[in-house]
Structure formats: structure tokens, C-alpha cells
Amino acid sequence: MDILTYALGALSPLNLGLALVGVAAGIIIGALPGLSATMAVAVLVPVTFGMSPESALIMLGAIYTGAIYGGSYSAILVNTPGTPSAIATTFDGFPMAKRGDGDLAVTLSTLASVTGGLVGVLALLTVAPLLAQVALSFGPVEYFWLAVFGLTLISALSEGSTLKGFMGAGFGLLLSTIGVAVVGGDTRYTFGSQVLLGGIEIVSALIGLYCIPVLIDLVATPEAHLKIEEEQRGIRLREGLGLAWLGKLNLLRSASIGTLVAILPGAGGSIASLVSYSEARRASHEPKTFGKGNPQGVLATEAANNATVGGGFIPTLVLGIPGTPPDAVILGALLVQGFRTGPELFTTNASITYTFVAGLFLATCLLLPLGLLIGRYAFKSIITIPKALLVPTIAFMTVIGTYAIRNSASDVVIMLVLGVVGWGLNRYGFRPSPIVLGLILGPIAEQGFVQGFLMGRASGSLSMTFFGSPISITIIALSVLSVFYPVIKARWAQRRGRVQGDDSHQEASS
Amino acid sequence: MRVSLSHALVTGISIALVSALSTMASADEFPSHDVQYVIPFGPGGESDISARLQQKYFEEITGEQLVVQYMPGGGGAVGWSQLNDKSADGYTIMGSNLPHIILKPMGKDVGFQTDDLNNFFYFHYSPDAILVRNDSPFETLDDLIQAAEEAPGAVTLSGSGTYSANDVANTRFQQLAGVTTTYIPFKGTGAAVTALLGGQVQAEWGYTTVAANHQDKVRMLAVATEERHPLFPDVPTFKELGYDMVGGAYRGMAVPEGTPEETQQRLSDIFQQINENPDFQQEMQDLGFVLMDVPLDEMPDFMAEQRQTYEATARELGLID
Amino acid sequence: MNDATQKRGEIEAACSAHSEYLLPILFIALGSLFIWQSRDMSQLGSIFPVTIAVVTLLAAVLRLGQLVLHRVRDNTERQKGSTSRRVLLVVAMSAWALIMPWVGFLIAGVAGFFTLMMIAQYQPWTARRLLGHLVTGVVLVAGFYGLFAMLLNVPLPVGKWWIG
């Protein structure tokens, strides 16, 4: 097996050391809100120019893997998703941390990330050229329907009133139209301010909507941020492994969804983790505990978002179309180094490709020891640091993190405004997730729709364009199912309830 | 990483030390420390890649680092509107792109005017090109034109953005060939080429760089260069085919207002020197770029000429009256 | 699950019953504003925001209808806490963000850090505790500054006041 030779090549002491440093640096960068994987990779690119191509690729892959995983720390411990793909990690991770199970949540996230990452890399290694064709069959219309499907997940995500979920998503979608439009070129809803020209940056919105409300409520009471257990329980690896074994189907399903959806350039990560989260909840025997600290929720999203690392590289390496923003940076680095993507990456340049894949594999395995170690430290420092230091530290990270995304001081102001608005809305029963979902999916939905409209007008049949392809029809069917599933399930429960006697848990849909 | 850490620490400290003295340093010694190169787009795009290629040679010539940073948003408007707030000592330069800097401020307030940008050097362009898939029925540009004549608006071309280089090229082409096509704007060249590869559109307005990246899957019908591109000797130019189209996405650098004349000249000289390096030339050519030299003293004429061309197209697009 | 319907025909508000009515009205205003602002846009540019604004408006109207048909109960268990500290935090962070471009990142950062430290402190200050916190604060700010400005090449604002 050639691949083994390359894998052994990747295992030289120097490369091993680079991978170790890369993963550790990635975890730390990813754990800071606002510091994204994209940034970690972009900063590293000039450094790698001085290295051999193999070492450079291994290090880039390592820092990327580490950064995606590190995002789960801030999601679990401070309720702030570092990247859009970690949004769903907050749903159950933060409640777990609040009740004192933060260490367990971090352990679970590590186990899930390793599993997900390995599945993604395996897919990249074995079926990449095949899956890349799937990416190409998604045109503007399919993206439009995919975004609509993502929005129907709101009914699954909004606790309580579905109408409130729709209003929240509408708010997010409207926010996403601010700035200069890609299609049509209009300057929209800037109200004469240049600050809004560039639109609302998604990660700064994430920081604002999730982190600022936590800060606001943190200063309001003298109680500790997270509940502290008296006894020291270490990293709770045994317990975590037990839960992961219980959720092995969940893990595999989520990792597969993550890999598959990540192949679609642009939409990948965030949709992947949300879909696997709602699937985990749907498959669960106790769906009501999701969102209140169910460990399976953390397993699902973290398996999915680390699977996107390998999955995202499929279109990047096979087609030369970056699946995610960090992929774009790595692709740029490859081009500068003189490599071309395409079939030759698996033939003439196979040594580079397989070294890279082996490096990703290595980095994913390194996540386990490093993640548990750094995770334990992160958890400990969060629970032991006094509130008077915790609040300014988190606030400082939100400010510097938001600033660093686009080097823009106005983004910090926008982040704060959204944070205060988000706190207010949350108090009145509007959760941040539908808003953020609208903000992320808005551009995908809008561009897909308008491009589909132009294509349909050119071909003479709008309905064929929008409803003609089997993929579109499948996604539409899934969306309809996703909207009506709660109703159907309630019916079933009611029928069963009537047979078995009174079911007091019945929840009226409002 | 350990190497980079100590290295970065040292450079960082030297930035802090030297920036305090920078006002005293005279232009002959320029640059005496790192130069920040702000790209008003995200990482991974063509502006970024070409800047990354310059980095190495800048260090060779000056012994100082060219530090690439990003300030994306509003198709470049976020960065350009803040350029003149930066310190005007020559240690901050920003990527400058045509036709963006001319078309963006037309008819609306985007926070900067074309004249606000002090361009000191334009170093290359990505020539416009019409791309089709390898299995496309369009063998030549005439095939495409014929199809567009038979059914006006039925030929779909993807491209990056509205009022962008691609949009302008399409408008100009429609005018010159006397046909109507449907231009479908996408977010970035990557999305536009995906739509082409996936068969959602029949052709794409792209650049030679796109063809260089996807050589195995696409071919070009024509390129908007003066002479055939050395990487694609078989692809005719629009000029050969009788359409007077030369252009694309031009890239250069600008400095904040008030940067001393000598410093600007020095920067212009440095980048000219980079352009003259045969290794750099080869690397740029392999990626599909076409180098050009517009130094500081030729900039006013170059800009005036470009402005005239784009204003005519903008009128056609309905951007201005 | 503050908002779950507890008994049939009764809706428990997330907060006070009045606010439950107020929010949909705000969303109706927001939707109308976005529709009104789209009047100068091209058809391609306005079709999406207008559609979304209409859907949001409809959802808000439906919600109002739902509230009118059911009885709305105040949520008595709603979170309590010090409103003044909340307001202070928001004011301090806003001031921090607004002065940053002027006085520079470092000064704004250190000032912001200490102000928030004061706001978040509930126990009385002892000299020892204050000193410990101050030192930790300076170390943290300096550490992050080093990480971002030097290692990650982020051009942090130096302050317009100082460079004239």
C-alpha cells in the first residue's frame, strides 16, 4: 500500500512535532471567541513557505483540525460558538456546564470530534472523487431549497412558540440583507451609514447574540458562572466513553451527515451540525431533554463539525473549489507553492495528497490526548477564576475577537448592539438560534433564489428550474417532513396515550 | 511554530520600537521595518495569492517583511473607505483593484471616492475570458454568439458579482457582438466556476487564472489580452476575432493620503523591481496572470484612461446617467 | 421552556404579559420599516427582503391573534438580578468600543478591563484582593495584546489622538 509509505513519511519526528504544536496552537486559537480557524490558518501560511511542502501541509491541517475542535470549549463553557458550526454545541453543552458537568461535556466533545474527524478523513481518502461530483450537482436552486430546509429546522430549534421562532428567523434574514447585495448590487438598509456597508459579520453576530447576554446576566447576580462540584472528578473519561458507546449510532450518523453536507461549498459546517443535532433529537427516546443538557446533543454536533474538516477538503482537493473559508486559505497556499488541484493530486502529486491526508489523520488522533489535557485546564480555569476577573476577561475576548475578524472597530459596536438586542429578545422568549440561523442562511437563500430566477427566465420555464431536479424535490420533501413532523409525532403520542391511558406530558403546539 | 513564535516576537518588538522612531527615518532608508499590506478582501482570493507571491521578493529586495492582512467587506469598500485613516508613512499600503475602485463609488456613497485612493503602482491583471466546460457544444466564440442570436437571453453566463469586472465584460461583449445573453452574478469566482462545472450555466465570465486552475475541466473560447497568453497559445484573443476587448481585473497598491512623494516613489520602485524578477514573472504566468507596469508617474494617465472606458460601460449598465 | 402552554387555553408569558403583546408589535414595525426602505431598490434587490418582511409581519400578526384568543399569564418566576449592574456593564462596554479608535487599543483595553472588574465584584475589596486582580488584569491584557498584535499580525488601533 502506497498510502502506508506516505503515512510513515508523515510520521518523521519533525513532522510529528509540528503536528503536535499545530494541534495545540489550533485548539487554543479556536477556543478564543472570534479567533476562527480561517485566521489561524491564514496567519500560519507565510510561516509554512519556509518549510518543505509536506511539513507545511501537515502543520496547516493540524492547526485547522485543532481550531475547529477548540471552538467547542467556548461553546460549552461560555455559551459562545466560536464558529457557526459550533452553534448547536451550545444547546446542550452550556446547560451541561451550568449544572456542573462541563468537564464531562468537554470530554464528550473530544471523543465526538475524534470520531467525526476520522470519519471525515476516511471519506476524503476513499471516496473523494465520487463525492466531489455530488457537490457539482448542487446548483443555485438546490442551494435555495437547502437554505429553506435549514430554516425549517427552526421549528425543531425553537422551544415553545413556533411563531416566535419564525419572527426571530425573519429578523435574522432581514439583518442578512444589510449591506451591498451580491446579486443586483443594491446598497440595502445601511440607513446612510458606511459602517453597515460591509453587512453584518456572522461571527461577530454570534459573539454578540450568545456571549453578551451571558455577560449581562453574569454581572447581575453574585452566583458563580458554572456550578462547582465539591469533589474533583478529573476528566471523566470512563463516563464519557460509556456515553459515547451508548451513542455510537448517533456518532456515526452525525459524522456521516457532517461529511456529506460539508462537501457543499459555502453551506457546509453550520447546516451539517444543525441537521445532525435535530436528527439526534428526532431519533432519541427522550427528545424533551435535548436543549437541557443531553450529552447526546453534544456528541451529535461535535462529531458533525469535525467531520466537515475532511469533508470540506473533498471539493477543495478534487475540484479546486474550497468547501469552507479555511479551505480557501489552504488552497491559496497550495497554489502559491506551485501545486495544482484536480485529478493529478491523486496521481502525479499523490505523495503530497496522501501525506496531507495522513497528516490530518495524525492531527485528529492527537486531538484525543491534547484535547483532554487542554480541555481539563480550560474547564478548571473557568470554574476557579473569580467573577470579578472572569467577566472582564470574557468581555475583553469578545472585544478583541470581534475586532480581529475584519480589523474593524465598528464591528465591535455592531456586536454590542446585537448583544443587547439579543438579551432583550431572549428575555421575552426569542432564542438567539433562529436569528443566527436566519443570518447564516439568508444570503444562501437569497442568492440561490435570484440566480435560479434568472436561470429560469433564460430557459423559459421557472417551474421546471425550481421544481425540476430530483435533488430539489427530495429537499422539498424533507423540508415539509421537518415542518410537520412535530405535529405527526404529537398525533402518534396522543393515539398511544389514549390507548395507554392519560399522558400528562402532552404539550400543546402553539 | 516555535521558530515562528520567537521570530514573531522579535519582529513584533522591533515594530514597537521602530514605529516610535519611524517619523524621524528619512525616505532613503525606507523601509526600515515591516510594511503592512492590507488586502481589502478575504484570504484565499486572487488579490491574496498575488500578494503572497510578492511577499518573498519584497523581503529579498528590502530585507524587511511585507505583512499581509485582510480587511474584507462590501466588495472592498470597507477597506478603501478606511485607507486614509491609516498613518501616512508608507508603512501601510493597501491593495487597489480595478474596476472596483471606479465602479463602486459611482452613483452611490460607499464611503470613498475613486480619487481618494493614492495608487502608486499597478502590477498585473487577470484577463477576462469566456470559459466553457470541456464537453460544451460551443467550440468557438462564434458558436456561442450564434446561439445567443438565435434565442436572445437564452445563453447563460455566470460571473462574480454585479457591477464587477465580469459584469462589465459581459455588457461590453453584448455591445460589441450585438447579442443578448443572461448574466448571472455569483458570490465570488469560486461559486461562478462551480455553477459552470455543475452545468447550471452554459458558460462563465472568468479569467485566465480560472482556466489555469481548472485546466482539466474547462476551456476558454477567447481571452481579453493584447496577445495570446503564453500558458494558452491555442486560445484566440477577442481582438483577433474582431472584438476590441482588452481588460480584466487589474490589481495594484495604494497608500494613505499625505504619504511623502519620495516614499511613494520608493515603493513604486520596489514593486517595479519585483515585477522584473524572472522567478516572480514565471510564478505569476503559471497561475494565469498577466504582468504589467504602471509606476507612479504613469498612474494619472492610466487611471484617466481606465475611467473613461468604465464610465462608458457604466452608462450602458445604467449605473450613471 | 418559559413559554410553554401550561394549561390549555392559557399562555404563560416569557416575562410580563404586556411585553408579550409589545414584541410582536415591534416586529410589525420592523417589517414595515424594511418594506418601506426597499422602495428605491431594484427589483432583484428588493424581492427577497420584502418577502421576508411580509412573512415576519404575518407571523407577528398571527402571534397577536393567538394572544388575544388565549389568556396570557404573567411569568412570576422570571429572572431577577441587579438591573443597575446590567446597565453599567452595557454602558462600560459601549464606551470601551467607542473610545478604542481614539485612545488606542491598549489604554481602552486596560480601562475597560478594570471598569468591568469593579462592576462584577460583589465582595468587598481588600487591598490584597485588589492588587492581585489588578496584576492579573494587566498580565491578561498584555498577554492578549501580544498574541493578537505580534503573533497574529492584527493591526490593533493605536489611537487617532496620539498620531494626530
mmCIF file of N, CA and C in Angstrom, chain A residues 47-87:
data_model
loop_
_atom_site.group_PDB
_atom_site.id
_atom_site.type_symbol
_atom_site.label_atom_id
_atom_site.label_comp_id
_atom_site.label_asym_id
_atom_site.label_seq_id
_atom_site.Cartn_x
_atom_site.Cartn_y
_atom_site.Cartn_z
ATOM 1 N N VAL A 47 4.439 31.416 7.345
ATOM 2 C CA VAL A 47 5.434 30.642 8.076
ATOM 3 C C VAL A 47 5.757 29.362 7.314
ATOM 4 N N THR A 48 4.720 28.762 6.701
ATOM 5 C CA THR A 48 4.928 27.480 6.041
ATOM 6 C C THR A 48 5.696 27.603 4.731
ATOM 7 N N PHE A 49 5.827 28.826 4.205
ATOM 8 C CA PHE A 49 6.562 28.980 2.948
ATOM 9 C C PHE A 49 8.014 28.540 3.090
ATOM 10 N N GLY A 50 8.522 28.663 4.312
ATOM 11 C CA GLY A 50 9.908 28.284 4.524
ATOM 12 C C GLY A 50 10.096 26.792 4.779
ATOM 13 N N MET A 51 8.986 26.057 4.864
ATOM 14 C CA MET A 51 9.095 24.625 5.193
ATOM 15 C C MET A 51 9.011 23.777 3.927
ATOM 16 N N SER A 52 9.297 22.483 4.088
ATOM 17 C CA SER A 52 9.078 21.579 2.971
ATOM 18 C C SER A 52 7.570 21.447 2.789
ATOM 19 N N PRO A 53 7.101 21.189 1.568
ATOM 20 C CA PRO A 53 5.661 21.135 1.327
ATOM 21 C C PRO A 53 4.945 20.162 2.262
ATOM 22 N N GLU A 54 5.579 18.996 2.529
ATOM 23 C CA GLU A 54 4.917 18.017 3.393
ATOM 24 C C GLU A 54 4.695 18.581 4.787
ATOM 25 N N SER A 55 5.769 19.143 5.361
ATOM 26 C CA SER A 55 5.639 19.696 6.708
ATOM 27 C C SER A 55 4.617 20.810 6.736
ATOM 28 N N ALA A 56 4.637 21.648 5.699
ATOM 29 C CA ALA A 56 3.715 22.778 5.651
ATOM 30 C C ALA A 56 2.280 22.270 5.673
ATOM 31 N N LEU A 57 1.997 21.270 4.848
ATOM 32 C CA LEU A 57 0.639 20.760 4.769
ATOM 33 C C LEU A 57 0.214 20.104 6.076
ATOM 34 N N ILE A 58 1.125 19.372 6.682
ATOM 35 C CA ILE A 58 0.790 18.707 7.940
ATOM 36 C C ILE A 58 0.461 19.742 8.998
ATOM 37 N N MET A 59 1.263 20.795 9.035
ATOM 38 C CA MET A 59 1.042 21.810 10.049
ATOM 39 C C MET A 59 -0.276 22.561 9.806
ATOM 40 N N LEU A 60 -0.561 22.884 8.533
ATOM 41 C CA LEU A 60 -1.806 23.578 8.214
ATOM 42 C C LEU A 60 -3.014 22.724 8.595
ATOM 43 N N GLY A 61 -2.939 21.430 8.235
ATOM 44 C CA GLY A 61 -4.037 20.531 8.579
ATOM 45 C C GLY A 61 -4.207 20.408 10.082
ATOM 46 N N ALA A 62 -3.085 20.380 10.802
ATOM 47 C CA ALA A 62 -3.133 20.215 12.248
ATOM 48 C C ALA A 62 -3.768 21.424 12.920
ATOM 49 N N ILE A 63 -3.369 22.610 12.495
ATOM 50 C CA ILE A 63 -3.896 23.816 13.155
ATOM 51 C C ILE A 63 -5.385 23.969 12.842
ATOM 52 N N TYR A 64 -5.760 23.573 11.627
ATOM 53 C CA TYR A 64 -7.166 23.633 11.223
ATOM 54 C C TYR A 64 -7.999 22.676 12.080
ATOM 55 N N THR A 65 -7.552 21.421 12.169
ATOM 56 C CA THR A 65 -8.272 20.429 12.971
ATOM 57 C C THR A 65 -8.403 20.897 14.418
ATOM 58 N N GLY A 66 -7.298 21.384 14.965
ATOM 59 C CA GLY A 66 -7.313 21.842 16.341
ATOM 60 C C GLY A 66 -8.275 22.994 16.556
ATOM 61 N N ALA A 67 -8.292 23.945 15.607
ATOM 62 C CA ALA A 67 -9.113 25.143 15.767
ATOM 63 C C ALA A 67 -10.600 24.808 15.711
ATOM 64 N N ILE A 68 -10.985 23.886 14.819
ATOM 65 C CA ILE A 68 -12.401 23.523 14.730
ATOM 66 C C ILE A 68 -12.844 22.864 16.040
ATOM 67 N N TYR A 69 -11.973 22.020 16.589
ATOM 68 C CA TYR A 69 -12.315 21.360 17.843
ATOM 69 C C TYR A 69 -12.330 22.358 19.000
ATOM 70 N N GLY A 70 -11.332 23.247 19.022
ATOM 71 C CA GLY A 70 -11.222 24.207 20.122
ATOM 72 C C GLY A 70 -12.457 25.076 20.270
ATOM 73 N N GLY A 71 -13.168 25.316 19.153
ATOM 74 C CA GLY A 71 -14.391 26.117 19.193
ATOM 75 C C GLY A 71 -15.415 25.558 20.166
ATOM 76 N N SER A 72 -15.339 24.259 20.455
ATOM 77 C CA SER A 72 -16.343 23.678 21.347
ATOM 78 C C SER A 72 -16.140 24.142 22.791
ATOM 79 N N TYR A 73 -14.921 24.519 23.166
ATOM 80 C CA TYR A 73 -14.695 24.980 24.551
ATOM 81 C C TYR A 73 -15.516 26.221 24.859
ATOM 82 N N SER A 74 -15.406 27.218 23.965
ATOM 83 C CA SER A 74 -16.140 28.449 24.261
ATOM 84 C C SER A 74 -17.639 28.201 24.163
ATOM 85 N N ALA A 75 -18.047 27.274 23.275
ATOM 86 C CA ALA A 75 -19.472 26.968 23.170
ATOM 87 C C ALA A 75 -19.977 26.345 24.462
ATOM 88 N N ILE A 76 -19.199 25.417 25.011
ATOM 89 C CA ILE A 76 -19.655 24.701 26.204
ATOM 90 C C ILE A 76 -19.506 25.570 27.456
ATOM 91 N N LEU A 77 -18.354 26.231 27.596
ATOM 92 C CA LEU A 77 -18.059 26.876 28.870
ATOM 93 C C LEU A 77 -18.596 28.296 28.980
ATOM 94 N N VAL A 78 -18.687 29.029 27.848
ATOM 95 C CA VAL A 78 -19.226 30.394 27.932
ATOM 96 C C VAL A 78 -20.395 30.608 26.999
ATOM 97 N N ASN A 79 -20.966 29.546 26.438
ATOM 98 C CA ASN A 79 -22.149 29.674 25.586
ATOM 99 C C ASN A 79 -21.875 30.472 24.323
ATOM 100 N N THR A 80 -20.646 30.527 23.862
ATOM 101 C CA THR A 80 -20.343 31.313 22.679
ATOM 102 C C THR A 80 -19.732 30.440 21.605
ATOM 103 N N PRO A 81 -20.485 30.165 20.534
ATOM 104 C CA PRO A 81 -19.902 29.365 19.466
ATOM 105 C C PRO A 81 -18.811 30.149 18.750
ATOM 106 N N GLY A 82 -17.612 29.579 18.700
ATOM 107 C CA GLY A 82 -16.514 30.276 18.035
ATOM 108 C C GLY A 82 -16.702 30.327 16.537
ATOM 109 N N THR A 83 -17.359 29.328 15.988
ATOM 110 C CA THR A 83 -17.650 29.306 14.563
ATOM 111 C C THR A 83 -19.115 28.953 14.392
ATOM 112 N N PRO A 84 -19.699 29.290 13.219
ATOM 113 C CA PRO A 84 -21.111 28.948 13.016
ATOM 114 C C PRO A 84 -21.377 27.457 13.211
ATOM 115 N N SER A 85 -20.365 26.613 12.927
ATOM 116 C CA SER A 85 -20.644 25.183 13.027
ATOM 117 C C SER A 85 -20.711 24.691 14.467
ATOM 118 N N ALA A 86 -20.379 25.545 15.423
ATOM 119 C CA ALA A 86 -20.466 25.126 16.825
ATOM 120 C C ALA A 86 -21.730 25.642 17.503
ATOM 121 N N ILE A 87 -22.632 26.263 16.735
ATOM 122 C CA ILE A 87 -23.847 26.831 17.337
ATOM 123 C C ILE A 87 -24.597 25.773 18.148
#
